[in-house]
Coordinates of C-alpha atoms in Angstrom, one line a residue:
Chain H
X1033 CA 157.8 117.8 -33.1
X1034 CA 161.0 118.2 -31.0
X1035 CA 164.6 118.1 -32.2
X1036 CA 165.0 114.6 -31.1
X1037 CA 162.2 113.4 -33.2
X1038 CA 163.8 115.1 -36.3
X1039 CA 167.2 113.6 -35.5
X1040 CA 165.7 110.1 -34.7
X1041 CA 162.4 110.0 -36.5
X1042 CA 161.8 106.2 -36.2
X1043 CA 160.9 103.8 -33.4
X1044 CA 161.0 100.0 -33.2
X1045 CA 157.9 98.2 -31.9
X1046 CA 158.1 94.6 -30.6
X1047 CA 155.0 92.6 -29.6
X1048 CA 155.9 89.5 -27.7
X1049 CA 153.2 86.8 -27.7
X1050 CA 153.4 83.2 -26.4
X1051 CA 153.9 81.8 -29.8
X1052 CA 155.3 84.5 -32.1
X1053 CA 157.0 87.8 -31.7
X1054 CA 156.2 90.6 -34.2
X1055 CA 158.5 93.5 -34.7
X1056 CA 158.6 96.5 -37.0
X1057 CA 160.0 99.9 -37.7
X1058 CA 157.5 102.8 -37.4
X1059 CA 157.7 106.5 -38.4
X1060 CA 156.1 109.4 -36.7
X1061 CA 152.9 109.1 -38.7
X1062 CA 152.4 105.5 -37.7
X1063 CA 153.5 103.9 -41.0
X1064 CA 155.1 100.5 -40.5
X1065 CA 158.2 100.7 -42.8
X1066 CA 159.5 97.2 -42.3
X1067 CA 158.3 94.3 -40.2
X1068 CA 159.0 90.6 -39.5
X1069 CA 158.0 87.8 -37.2
X1070 CA 160.1 85.3 -35.2
X1071 CA 159.0 82.4 -33.0
X1072 CA 158.8 83.0 -29.3
X1073 CA 158.4 79.4 -28.3
X1074 CA 161.4 77.8 -29.8
X1075 CA 163.6 78.9 -26.9
X1076 CA 163.6 77.8 -23.3
X1077 CA 166.3 80.3 -22.3
X1078 CA 165.9 84.0 -22.8
X1079 CA 169.5 84.7 -24.0
X1080 CA 169.3 82.9 -27.4
X1081 CA 165.8 84.3 -27.9
X1082 CA 167.2 87.9 -27.4
X1083 CA 170.0 87.0 -29.9
X1084 CA 167.5 86.0 -32.5
X1085 CA 165.4 89.0 -31.7
X1086 CA 168.3 91.5 -32.0
X1087 CA 169.3 89.9 -35.3
X1088 CA 165.8 90.3 -36.7
X1089 CA 165.7 93.9 -35.5
X1090 CA 169.0 94.7 -37.2
X1091 CA 167.7 93.2 -40.4
X1092 CA 164.5 95.4 -40.5
X1093 CA 166.5 98.5 -39.5
X1094 CA 168.7 97.9 -42.5
X1095 CA 165.7 97.2 -44.7
X1096 CA 164.0 100.4 -43.7
X1097 CA 167.2 102.5 -44.0
X1098 CA 166.8 103.7 -40.4
X1099 CA 170.3 103.0 -39.1
X1100 CA 171.2 105.5 -36.4
X1101 CA 167.8 107.0 -36.7
X1102 CA 166.0 104.9 -34.1
X1103 CA 164.8 106.8 -31.1
X1104 CA 164.2 103.7 -29.1
X1105 CA 162.5 100.3 -28.8
X1106 CA 159.0 99.8 -27.3
X1107 CA 157.9 96.4 -26.3
X1108 CA 154.5 95.0 -25.4
X1109 CA 154.8 91.7 -23.5
X1110 CA 152.8 89.6 -21.0
X1111 CA 153.7 90.3 -17.3
X1112 CA 156.0 93.2 -18.3
X1113 CA 156.8 95.8 -15.7
X1114 CA 157.2 99.4 -17.0
X1115 CA 159.0 100.6 -14.0
X1116 CA 161.7 98.0 -13.8
X1117 CA 161.9 96.8 -17.5
X1118 CA 161.5 93.3 -16.3
X1119 CA 159.2 90.4 -17.4
X1120 CA 158.1 88.7 -14.2
X1121 CA 156.6 85.2 -13.8
X1122 CA 155.4 84.9 -17.4
X1123 CA 154.2 81.4 -17.3
X1124 CA 152.8 81.4 -20.8
X1125 CA 156.2 82.1 -22.4
X1126 CA 158.5 79.2 -22.8
X1127 CA 161.6 81.2 -21.6
X1128 CA 159.5 83.0 -19.0
X1129 CA 159.2 80.6 -16.1
X1130 CA 158.9 81.7 -12.6
X1131 CA 161.9 84.1 -12.7
X1132 CA 162.2 87.9 -13.1
X1133 CA 164.0 88.6 -16.4
X1134 CA 165.7 92.0 -16.9
X1135 CA 164.4 92.1 -20.4
X1136 CA 164.9 95.8 -21.2
X1137 CA 168.5 95.7 -20.0
X1138 CA 169.3 92.5 -21.9
X1139 CA 168.0 93.8 -25.1
X1140 CA 169.6 97.2 -24.6
X1141 CA 173.0 95.6 -24.0
X1142 CA 172.6 93.4 -27.1
X1143 CA 171.7 96.4 -29.3
X1144 CA 174.6 98.6 -28.4
X1145 CA 172.8 100.6 -25.8
X1146 CA 169.5 101.4 -27.4
X1147 CA 166.8 102.7 -25.1
X1148 CA 164.1 100.1 -24.4
X1149 CA 160.7 100.6 -22.8
X1150 CA 158.5 97.7 -21.8
X1151 CA 154.9 97.3 -20.8
X1152 CA 152.1 94.8 -21.0
X1153 CA 150.2 94.5 -24.3
X1154 CA 147.1 96.3 -23.3
X1155 CA 149.0 99.3 -22.0
X1156 CA 151.0 99.3 -25.3
X1157 CA 147.7 99.2 -27.2
X1158 CA 146.4 102.2 -25.2
X1159 CA 149.5 104.2 -26.1
X1160 CA 149.2 103.1 -29.7
X1161 CA 145.6 104.2 -29.8
X1162 CA 146.4 107.6 -28.2
X1163 CA 149.4 108.1 -30.6
X1164 CA 148.0 106.9 -33.9
X1165 CA 144.4 105.7 -33.4
X1166 CA 140.9 106.2 -32.1
X1167 CA 142.1 108.0 -28.9
X1168 CA 144.1 110.7 -30.6
X1169 CA 143.6 113.9 -28.6
X1170 CA 142.1 112.1 -25.7
X1171 CA 143.6 112.7 -22.3
X1172 CA 141.3 110.3 -20.4
X1173 CA 140.2 107.0 -21.8
X1174 CA 140.2 103.3 -21.0
X1175 CA 141.5 100.7 -23.5
X1176 CA 139.9 97.3 -23.3
X1177 CA 141.3 94.4 -25.3
X1178 CA 138.9 91.6 -26.0
X1179 CA 141.1 88.7 -27.0
X1180 CA 141.8 85.3 -25.5
X1181 CA 141.5 87.2 -22.2
X1182 CA 140.3 90.7 -21.4
X1183 CA 143.2 93.2 -21.0
X1184 CA 143.1 96.9 -20.1
X1185 CA 145.2 100.0 -20.3
X1186 CA 144.0 103.1 -18.4
X1187 CA 145.0 106.6 -19.5
X1188 CA 144.6 109.5 -17.0
X1189 CA 145.7 113.0 -17.9
X1190 CA 147.5 111.7 -21.0
X1191 CA 149.5 109.2 -19.1
X1192 CA 149.2 105.4 -18.8
X1193 CA 148.4 104.4 -15.2
X1194 CA 151.0 102.0 -14.0
X1195 CA 150.3 102.1 -10.3
X1196 CA 152.5 101.6 -7.3
X1197 CA 154.1 98.4 -8.6
X1198 CA 153.8 98.8 -12.4
X1199 CA 150.9 96.3 -12.8
X1200 CA 147.8 98.6 -12.8
X1201 CA 145.0 97.9 -15.2
X1202 CA 143.9 94.3 -14.7
X1203 CA 140.3 95.1 -15.4
X1204 CA 139.7 91.6 -16.9
X1205 CA 140.0 90.3 -13.4
X1206 CA 137.5 92.6 -11.7
X1207 CA 134.4 90.8 -10.6
X1208 CA 131.6 90.7 -13.2
X1209 CA 129.4 88.1 -11.5
X1210 CA 129.5 87.9 -7.7
X1211 CA 127.6 84.7 -7.0
X1212 CA 128.3 81.4 -8.7
X1213 CA 130.6 83.2 -11.1
X1214 CA 132.7 81.2 -13.6
X1215 CA 136.1 79.9 -12.5
X1216 CA 139.0 81.9 -14.0
X1217 CA 142.5 80.8 -14.9
X1218 CA 143.7 83.2 -12.2
X1219 CA 142.0 81.1 -9.5
X1220 CA 139.2 83.6 -8.7
X1221 CA 135.6 83.3 -9.8
X1222 CA 133.4 85.6 -11.8
X1223 CA 136.2 87.6 -13.4
X1224 CA 135.1 89.7 -16.4
X1225 CA 137.3 87.8 -18.8
X1226 CA 135.5 84.5 -18.0
X1227 CA 132.5 86.0 -19.7
X1228 CA 133.6 88.6 -22.2
X1229 CA 136.8 87.4 -23.8
X1230 CA 136.8 85.2 -27.0
X1231 CA 137.0 82.2 -24.8
X1232 CA 134.3 83.5 -22.5
X1233 CA 131.9 83.9 -25.4
X1234 CA 132.6 80.3 -26.5
X1235 CA 132.1 79.2 -22.9
X1236 CA 128.7 81.0 -22.8
X1237 CA 127.7 79.2 -26.1
X1238 CA 128.7 75.8 -24.7
X1239 CA 127.0 76.4 -21.4
X1240 CA 123.7 77.7 -22.9
X1241 CA 123.5 74.8 -25.4
X1242 CA 123.4 72.3 -22.6
X1243 CA 120.9 74.4 -20.6
X1244 CA 118.3 74.9 -23.4
X1245 CA 116.8 73.2 -26.4
X1246 CA 116.8 76.3 -28.5
X1247 CA 117.7 75.6 -32.1
X1248 CA 121.0 77.0 -33.3
X1249 CA 123.5 76.3 -36.1
X1250 CA 126.0 76.0 -33.3
X1251 CA 124.5 72.7 -32.2
X1252 CA 126.0 70.9 -35.2
X1253 CA 129.6 71.9 -34.3
X1254 CA 132.0 69.6 -32.4
X1255 CA 133.9 72.5 -30.9
X1256 CA 132.8 76.1 -30.7
X1257 CA 135.0 79.2 -30.9
X1258 CA 133.9 82.8 -30.6
X1259 CA 134.4 83.1 -34.3
X1260 CA 131.7 80.4 -34.8
X1261 CA 129.3 82.4 -32.6
X1262 CA 130.1 85.5 -34.7
X1263 CA 129.5 83.6 -38.0
X1264 CA 126.3 82.2 -36.7
X1265 CA 125.1 85.7 -35.6
X1266 CA 125.9 87.0 -39.1
X1267 CA 123.6 84.3 -40.5
X1268 CA 120.9 85.6 -38.2
X1269 CA 121.1 82.8 -35.7
X1270 CA 119.0 84.0 -32.7
X1271 CA 120.8 81.9 -30.2
X1272 CA 124.2 83.4 -31.3
X1273 CA 122.7 86.9 -31.2
X1274 CA 121.5 86.4 -27.7
X1275 CA 125.1 85.4 -26.7
X1276 CA 126.4 88.7 -27.9
X1277 CA 123.6 90.6 -26.2
X1278 CA 124.5 88.9 -22.9
X1279 CA 128.2 89.6 -23.5
X1280 CA 127.6 93.2 -24.2
X1281 CA 125.3 93.5 -21.2
X1282 CA 128.0 92.2 -18.8
X1283 CA 130.7 94.4 -20.5
X1284 CA 128.4 97.5 -20.1
X1285 CA 127.8 96.8 -16.4
X1286 CA 131.5 96.6 -15.7
X1287 CA 132.3 99.6 -17.9
X1288 CA 129.9 101.7 -15.7
X1289 CA 132.0 100.9 -12.7
X1290 CA 135.2 101.7 -14.6
X1291 CA 133.7 105.1 -15.5
X1292 CA 132.9 105.8 -11.8
X1293 CA 136.6 105.3 -11.2
X1294 CA 138.3 107.5 -13.7
X1295 CA 135.6 109.4 -15.6
X1296 CA 137.0 108.7 -19.0
X1297 CA 136.0 110.5 -22.2
X1298 CA 135.7 107.1 -24.0
X1299 CA 136.2 103.4 -23.7
X1300 CA 138.1 102.1 -26.6
X1301 CA 137.7 98.4 -27.7
X1302 CA 140.3 96.4 -29.5
X1303 CA 141.0 92.7 -30.1
X1304 CA 139.6 89.7 -32.0
X1305 CA 136.2 89.8 -30.3
X1306 CA 135.8 93.6 -30.9
X1307 CA 135.3 92.6 -34.6
X1308 CA 131.8 91.7 -33.6
X1309 CA 131.1 95.4 -33.0
X1310 CA 127.7 95.4 -34.8
X1311 CA 126.4 92.9 -32.2
X1312 CA 128.2 94.3 -29.2
X1313 CA 127.9 98.1 -29.5
X1314 CA 124.3 98.7 -28.6
X1315 CA 124.1 96.2 -25.8
X1316 CA 127.2 97.6 -24.2
X1317 CA 126.0 101.2 -24.5
X1318 CA 122.5 100.4 -23.2
X1319 CA 123.8 98.4 -20.3
X1320 CA 126.5 100.9 -19.4
X1321 CA 124.1 103.8 -19.4
X1322 CA 121.6 101.9 -17.3
X1323 CA 124.3 101.4 -14.7
X1324 CA 125.9 104.9 -14.8
X1325 CA 125.3 107.7 -12.4
X1326 CA 122.9 110.2 -14.0
X1327 CA 125.7 112.8 -14.4
X1328 CA 127.5 110.5 -17.0
X1329 CA 124.5 108.9 -18.7
X1330 CA 124.7 109.3 -22.5
X1331 CA 128.0 111.1 -22.2
X1332 CA 130.6 108.3 -22.3
X1333 CA 131.7 107.1 -25.8
X1334 CA 132.2 103.5 -26.7
X1335 CA 134.6 103.5 -29.7
X1336 CA 136.4 100.7 -31.6
X1337 CA 140.0 100.7 -32.5
X1338 CA 140.9 102.3 -35.8
X1339 CA 144.3 100.7 -36.1
X1340 CA 144.8 98.1 -38.9
X1341 CA 144.8 94.9 -37.1
X1342 CA 147.9 93.4 -38.7
X1343 CA 149.9 96.5 -37.7
X1344 CA 148.2 97.3 -34.3
X1345 CA 150.4 95.2 -32.1
X1346 CA 153.6 96.7 -33.5
X1347 CA 152.2 100.2 -33.5
X1348 CA 151.1 100.0 -29.9
X1349 CA 154.5 98.8 -28.7
X1350 CA 156.4 101.3 -30.9
X1351 CA 154.4 104.2 -29.6
X1352 CA 155.9 103.6 -26.1
X1353 CA 159.3 104.4 -27.5
X1354 CA 158.3 108.0 -28.4
X1355 CA 158.1 108.7 -24.7
X1356 CA 161.7 107.6 -24.1
Chain P
X1387 CA 160.0 124.7 0.3
X1388 CA 159.8 127.1 -2.6
X1389 CA 160.0 130.9 -2.4
X1390 CA 156.3 131.3 -2.7
X1391 CA 155.8 129.1 0.3
X1392 CA 158.1 131.3 2.4
X1393 CA 156.4 134.5 1.1
X1394 CA 153.0 133.1 1.7
X1395 CA 153.3 130.3 4.2
X1396 CA 149.6 129.9 5.0
X1397 CA 146.5 128.5 3.3
X1398 CA 142.8 128.7 4.0
X1399 CA 140.7 125.6 4.0
X1400 CA 136.9 125.6 3.7
X1401 CA 134.8 122.5 4.1
X1402 CA 131.2 123.1 2.9
X1403 CA 128.6 120.6 4.2
X1404 CA 124.9 120.7 3.9
X1405 CA 124.4 122.2 7.3
X1406 CA 127.6 123.9 8.4
X1407 CA 130.7 125.3 6.8
X1408 CA 134.0 124.9 8.6
X1409 CA 136.9 127.2 7.7
X1410 CA 140.4 127.6 9.0
X1411 CA 143.9 128.9 8.4
X1412 CA 146.6 126.3 8.1
X1413 CA 150.4 126.4 8.1
X1414 CA 152.9 124.2 6.1
X1415 CA 153.0 121.7 8.8
X1416 CA 149.3 121.2 9.0
X1417 CA 148.7 123.2 12.2
X1418 CA 145.3 124.9 12.2
X1419 CA 146.0 128.4 13.5
X1420 CA 142.5 129.7 13.6
X1421 CA 139.1 128.3 12.7
X1422 CA 135.4 129.0 12.8
X1423 CA 132.1 127.6 11.7
X1424 CA 129.2 129.3 9.9
X1425 CA 125.8 127.8 8.9
X1426 CA 125.4 126.7 5.3
X1427 CA 121.7 126.3 5.4
X1428 CA 120.5 129.7 6.4
X1429 CA 120.8 131.0 2.9
X1430 CA 118.8 130.1 -0.2
X1431 CA 120.9 132.3 -2.4
X1432 CA 124.6 131.9 -2.9
X1433 CA 125.6 135.6 -2.9
X1434 CA 124.7 136.4 0.8
X1435 CA 126.2 133.0 1.8
X1436 CA 129.5 134.1 0.1
X1437 CA 129.3 137.5 1.9
X1438 CA 129.1 135.8 5.2
X1439 CA 131.8 133.3 4.3
X1440 CA 134.2 136.0 3.2
X1441 CA 133.6 138.0 6.4
X1442 CA 134.3 134.9 8.5
X1443 CA 137.4 134.2 6.5
X1444 CA 138.7 137.8 7.0
X1445 CA 138.1 137.4 10.7
X1446 CA 140.2 134.3 11.1
X1447 CA 142.9 135.7 8.8
X1448 CA 143.2 138.6 11.3
X1449 CA 143.1 136.3 14.3
X1450 CA 146.0 134.2 12.9
X1451 CA 148.0 137.3 11.9
X1452 CA 148.2 135.9 8.3
X1453 CA 147.2 139.0 6.4
X1454 CA 148.9 139.1 3.0
X1455 CA 150.4 135.7 3.7
X1456 CA 147.7 133.5 2.4
X1457 CA 148.8 131.5 -0.6
X1458 CA 145.2 130.5 -1.6
X1459 CA 141.9 129.1 -0.6
X1460 CA 141.1 125.4 -0.9
X1461 CA 137.5 124.2 -0.8
X1462 CA 135.9 120.8 -0.3
X1463 CA 132.3 120.8 -1.3
X1464 CA 129.6 118.5 -2.7
X1465 CA 129.3 118.3 -6.5
X1466 CA 132.4 120.6 -6.9
X1467 CA 134.2 120.5 -10.2
X1468 CA 138.0 121.0 -9.9
X1469 CA 138.4 122.0 -13.6
X1470 CA 135.7 124.7 -13.7
X1471 CA 135.6 125.8 -10.1
X1472 CA 131.9 125.4 -10.1
X1473 CA 129.4 123.7 -7.9
X1474 CA 126.9 121.8 -10.1
X1475 CA 123.5 120.6 -9.2
X1476 CA 124.2 120.3 -5.4
X1477 CA 120.7 119.4 -4.4
X1478 CA 121.7 118.8 -0.7
X1479 CA 122.7 122.5 -0.3
X1480 CA 120.0 125.0 0.3
X1481 CA 121.6 127.5 -2.1
X1482 CA 122.7 124.8 -4.5
X1483 CA 119.6 123.9 -6.5
X1484 CA 119.8 122.6 -10.0
X1485 CA 122.1 125.4 -11.2
X1486 CA 125.8 125.7 -11.9
X1487 CA 127.4 128.1 -9.5
X1488 CA 130.8 129.7 -10.4
X1489 CA 131.8 129.4 -6.8
X1490 CA 135.6 129.8 -7.1
X1491 CA 135.1 133.0 -9.2
X1492 CA 132.5 134.4 -6.8
X1493 CA 134.7 133.9 -3.7
X1494 CA 137.8 135.1 -5.5
X1495 CA 136.0 138.3 -6.5
X1496 CA 134.7 138.8 -3.0
X1497 CA 138.2 138.4 -1.4
X1498 CA 140.1 140.8 -3.6
X1499 CA 141.3 138.2 -6.1
X1500 CA 142.6 135.4 -3.9
X1501 CA 143.3 132.2 -5.7
X1502 CA 140.6 129.5 -5.1
X1503 CA 140.6 125.8 -5.8
X1504 CA 137.6 123.6 -5.4
X1505 CA 137.0 119.9 -5.3
X1506 CA 134.7 117.4 -3.7
X1507 CA 135.2 116.5 -0.1
X1508 CA 136.7 113.0 -0.7
X1509 CA 139.3 114.4 -3.2
X1510 CA 140.1 117.1 -0.6
X1511 CA 140.5 114.4 2.0
X1512 CA 142.9 112.6 -0.3
X1513 CA 145.0 115.6 -0.8
X1514 CA 144.9 116.3 3.0
X1515 CA 146.0 112.8 3.8
X1516 CA 148.8 113.0 1.2
X1517 CA 150.0 116.4 2.5
X1518 CA 149.6 115.9 6.3
X1519 CA 148.4 112.4 7.1
X1520 CA 148.6 108.7 6.6
X1521 CA 149.5 108.9 2.9
X1522 CA 152.5 111.2 3.2
X1523 CA 155.1 110.0 0.7
X1524 CA 152.6 107.8 -1.2
X1525 CA 152.2 108.4 -4.9
X1526 CA 149.4 105.9 -5.5
X1527 CA 146.6 105.4 -3.1
X1528 CA 142.8 105.4 -2.8
X1529 CA 141.0 107.4 -0.2
X1530 CA 137.6 106.0 0.8
X1531 CA 135.4 108.2 3.1
X1532 CA 132.9 106.2 5.0
X1533 CA 130.3 108.7 6.2
X1534 CA 126.6 109.2 5.4
X1535 CA 127.6 108.0 2.0
X1536 CA 130.8 106.4 0.6
X1537 CA 133.1 108.9 -1.2
X1538 CA 136.4 108.4 -2.8
X1539 CA 139.5 110.3 -3.9
X1540 CA 142.0 108.5 -6.2
X1541 CA 145.6 109.5 -6.4
X1542 CA 147.8 108.2 -9.3
X1543 CA 151.4 109.3 -9.6
X1544 CA 151.0 111.9 -6.8
X1545 CA 148.0 113.6 -8.5
X1546 CA 144.3 113.4 -7.8
X1547 CA 142.4 111.7 -10.7
X1548 CA 139.7 114.2 -11.9
X1549 CA 138.9 112.5 -15.2
X1550 CA 137.6 114.0 -18.4
X1551 CA 134.9 116.1 -16.7
X1552 CA 136.3 116.7 -13.2
X1553 CA 134.0 114.1 -11.5
X1554 CA 136.1 111.0 -11.3
X1555 CA 136.2 108.9 -8.2
X1556 CA 132.6 108.0 -7.5
X1557 CA 133.5 104.6 -6.1
X1558 CA 130.5 104.7 -3.6
X1559 CA 128.4 104.1 -6.7
X1560 CA 130.1 101.1 -8.1
X1561 CA 128.1 98.0 -7.9
X1562 CA 128.8 95.9 -4.8
X1563 CA 125.8 93.6 -5.1
X1564 CA 124.6 92.7 -8.6
X1565 CA 121.3 90.9 -8.0
X1566 CA 118.6 92.2 -5.7
X1567 CA 120.9 95.0 -4.5
X1568 CA 119.6 97.7 -2.3
X1569 CA 118.1 100.8 -3.9
X1570 CA 120.4 103.8 -3.7
X1571 CA 119.6 107.5 -3.5
X1572 CA 121.2 107.8 -7.0
X1573 CA 118.4 105.7 -8.5
X1574 CA 120.6 102.6 -9.1
X1575 CA 120.7 99.4 -7.1
X1576 CA 123.5 97.6 -5.3
X1577 CA 125.8 100.6 -4.9
X1578 CA 128.6 100.2 -2.4
X1579 CA 127.3 103.0 -0.3
X1580 CA 123.9 101.3 0.3
X1581 CA 125.9 98.7 2.3
X1582 CA 129.0 100.3 3.6
X1583 CA 128.2 103.8 4.6
X1584 CA 127.0 104.8 8.1
X1585 CA 123.4 104.6 6.7
X1586 CA 124.2 101.3 5.0
X1587 CA 125.3 99.7 8.3
X1588 CA 122.1 100.9 10.0
X1589 CA 120.1 99.6 7.1
X1590 CA 121.8 96.2 7.4
X1591 CA 120.9 96.1 11.1
X1592 CA 117.3 96.9 10.5
X1593 CA 117.1 94.4 7.6
X1594 CA 118.7 91.6 9.6
X1595 CA 116.6 92.2 12.7
X1596 CA 113.4 91.5 10.7
X1597 CA 115.0 88.5 9.0
X1598 CA 116.2 86.6 12.1
X1599 CA 115.3 86.0 15.8
X1600 CA 118.8 86.3 16.9
X1601 CA 119.1 88.2 20.3
X1602 CA 120.7 91.6 20.2
X1603 CA 120.7 94.7 22.3
X1604 CA 119.7 96.5 19.1
X1605 CA 116.2 95.0 19.3
X1606 CA 115.3 97.3 22.2
X1607 CA 116.0 100.5 20.2
X1608 CA 113.4 102.5 18.4
X1609 CA 115.7 103.8 15.7
X1610 CA 119.1 102.4 14.9
X1611 CA 122.2 104.3 13.8
X1612 CA 125.6 103.0 12.8
X1613 CA 126.8 104.4 16.1
X1614 CA 124.3 102.2 17.9
X1615 CA 125.7 99.2 16.0
X1616 CA 129.2 100.2 17.0
X1617 CA 128.3 100.6 20.7
X1618 CA 126.6 97.2 20.6
X1619 CA 129.7 95.6 19.0
X1620 CA 131.9 97.2 21.8
X1621 CA 129.6 95.4 24.3
X1622 CA 130.3 92.1 22.6
X1623 CA 126.9 91.9 20.9
X1624 CA 127.4 89.1 18.4
X1625 CA 124.7 90.3 16.1
X1626 CA 126.4 93.7 15.8
X1627 CA 129.8 92.1 15.3
X1628 CA 128.4 90.1 12.4
X1629 CA 127.1 93.3 10.8
X1630 CA 130.7 94.8 10.8
X1631 CA 132.0 91.5 9.4
X1632 CA 129.5 91.7 6.6
X1633 CA 130.3 95.3 6.0
X1634 CA 134.0 94.6 5.9
X1635 CA 133.5 91.7 3.6
X1636 CA 131.7 93.8 1.0
X1637 CA 134.2 96.6 1.3
X1638 CA 137.1 94.2 0.8
X1639 CA 135.4 92.7 -2.3
X1640 CA 135.1 96.1 -3.9
X1641 CA 138.6 97.2 -2.8
X1642 CA 140.0 94.2 -4.7
X1643 CA 138.4 95.6 -7.9
X1644 CA 139.7 99.1 -7.2
X1645 CA 143.2 97.6 -6.8
X1646 CA 142.9 95.9 -10.2
X1647 CA 142.3 99.4 -11.6
X1648 CA 145.1 101.5 -10.2
X1649 CA 147.4 99.2 -8.2
X1650 CA 147.6 101.5 -5.2
X1651 CA 150.1 101.2 -2.4
X1652 CA 147.3 101.5 0.1
X1653 CA 143.7 102.2 0.6
X1654 CA 143.1 104.9 3.2
X1655 CA 139.9 105.0 5.2
X1656 CA 138.4 108.0 6.8
X1657 CA 135.0 109.2 8.1
X1658 CA 132.6 108.4 10.9
X1659 CA 132.3 104.7 10.2
X1660 CA 136.1 104.3 10.0
X1661 CA 136.1 104.8 13.7
X1662 CA 134.9 101.2 13.9
X1663 CA 138.4 100.1 12.7
X1664 CA 138.8 97.3 15.2
X1665 CA 135.8 95.5 13.7
X1666 CA 136.4 96.4 10.1
X1667 CA 140.1 96.0 9.5
X1668 CA 140.5 92.2 9.5
X1669 CA 137.3 91.5 7.5
X1670 CA 138.3 94.1 4.9
X1671 CA 141.8 92.7 4.6
X1672 CA 140.7 89.1 4.5
X1673 CA 138.0 89.7 1.9
X1674 CA 140.2 92.0 -0.2
X1675 CA 143.1 89.4 -0.3
X1676 CA 140.7 86.6 -1.2
X1677 CA 139.5 88.6 -4.2
X1678 CA 142.8 90.0 -5.4
X1679 CA 145.0 88.5 -8.2
X1680 CA 147.8 86.5 -6.6
X1681 CA 150.4 89.2 -7.6
X1682 CA 148.8 91.6 -5.1
X1683 CA 147.8 89.3 -2.3
X1684 CA 149.1 90.4 1.0
X1685 CA 150.8 93.5 -0.5
X1686 CA 148.1 96.2 -0.4
X1687 CA 147.9 98.1 2.9
X1688 CA 144.6 99.1 4.5
X1689 CA 145.3 102.2 6.6
X1690 CA 143.1 104.5 8.7
X1691 CA 143.4 108.3 8.5
X1692 CA 145.8 109.9 11.0
X1693 CA 144.3 113.3 10.9
X1694 CA 142.6 114.7 14.0
X1695 CA 138.9 114.4 13.1
X1696 CA 138.0 117.9 14.2
X1697 CA 140.7 119.4 11.9
X1698 CA 140.5 116.9 9.0
X1699 CA 137.9 118.6 6.8
X1700 CA 139.7 121.9 7.0
X1701 CA 143.1 120.3 6.5
X1702 CA 142.0 118.4 3.5
X1703 CA 140.5 121.4 1.8
X1704 CA 143.4 123.6 2.7
X1705 CA 145.9 121.2 1.2
X1706 CA 144.4 121.8 -2.2
X1707 CA 145.6 125.4 -2.0
X1708 CA 149.3 124.4 -1.8
X1709 CA 149.0 123.3 -5.4
X1710 CA 147.7 126.7 -6.5

């Protein structure tokens, strides 16, 4: 641990979602000392949002007794650019709009010059996993977040890959199904996230129910979420189990291509859908190995996040600040 | 330029192919001062091969007057591992066999302790392009070599990506065609190199000739190489032109996925097939842009190597040695 870490042994982590913003104070061992939540979506302008955020931050700094001991602030946010500290074209955030917001600068100014680092949520999760979680000690791994969408954070040689423009790691929008692929929110077809996100799994369920007569407890539901499919699988519903097999198979095929790119030690899975690990693990592993070059077969680990889910978003974001 | 570069302003580059080995002495500006060629395939054991190689190297060092001024030796070779300096399981080399050869160590011992760095040919090409060629000044780009196979070298933040085991960057074996894809030498199906290498282009020609009655000058040939398809395209043969359109379309689709991974500034193309740039450039660009997320559309450059082809292999390998 360097001098700076002893002088300023705490970091702040902020996870900005479309609806809520979670923030917390974290120590070097990854303990969340204080945390709180504010609404993201009650503001249409960023300035009053930053005011409320800075006030909430001040409150938890006081609560945790970490005044003057904060090394910096790490933020995970949609469409965040690590290089420029801006949030660009974040259409899912009420104050995001089509503009480029100098978020790091605004928050730094509002907090008396604290250092601020910003990246997208999947990159933050990768740094969190490397600092506190399943990827400790790993220099080369790929983080895949299986949530509403599929996000990714790629670590090469111990560093997150940001690319030329700061937006590297959009593996949810690589092509999983080339012909007649599903239409994605991004406008393309066949994107990995149209099959393997929580919404993708629900979509598979709805699609398959209309295409077959196979009995399933899912038939009795008005709307189907990935959680319903998971619950059905736990009850032994064969139809639901097949959905997870299919999802794992597609993930594994894509993972094999990701391995050919950066030869990671492991692929780390995180997010709501990753909770279904007992149904996803083996199909992913089998399908990945079947699609890998012989030199990698049987050698790439599939691991699931070890971070406590309620803390993970804050931890991931906070970990960024250690690098400031 | 640092002191070391002034003391030792030359590097040696060695490009090991299945049939021949090219070697040369290179200065800081990328001028090849002396070069020669030896056979790779006249030896079944590595030791006499290394003897012959070291003798040839000594000769061109004398010729170029660079005795005691060689900073190190860079080698591009199939199945070369940068981390360990070994050549592993190189079945296409007569002295390669199934074993792991400590090549860097053997050559260093035989040359009085010269420093030796080893990587695969596509990675060497990437370093060469970054040091002397089309990628000068770029920190993030992907090198794609379109030769007998499809090789790749990925540069992130100014560094070649070697991955956990030293074998990263096998983009020729990512899946380009998921269903009913062509069988690859690696044992998988649908690999990019079964469509977009020189042999892939010839394969497309042969396949399409049996599937259609379309007239083409290629029908009169007994065997078809990618060079034949290129010559036919130059004569305006529509069938041949369509083959390049198809090849470019598949490359562009795959490139879009590569961009989603590392957000490069450019993709740099090199190798025999890249000579057909007038027929490949536009189809690649159109297809890549059609498959990119909106944020990258129109922003990623497709560039062709600027290195003189006869020097390129030596330059690429030699560039590795500057990093020693």
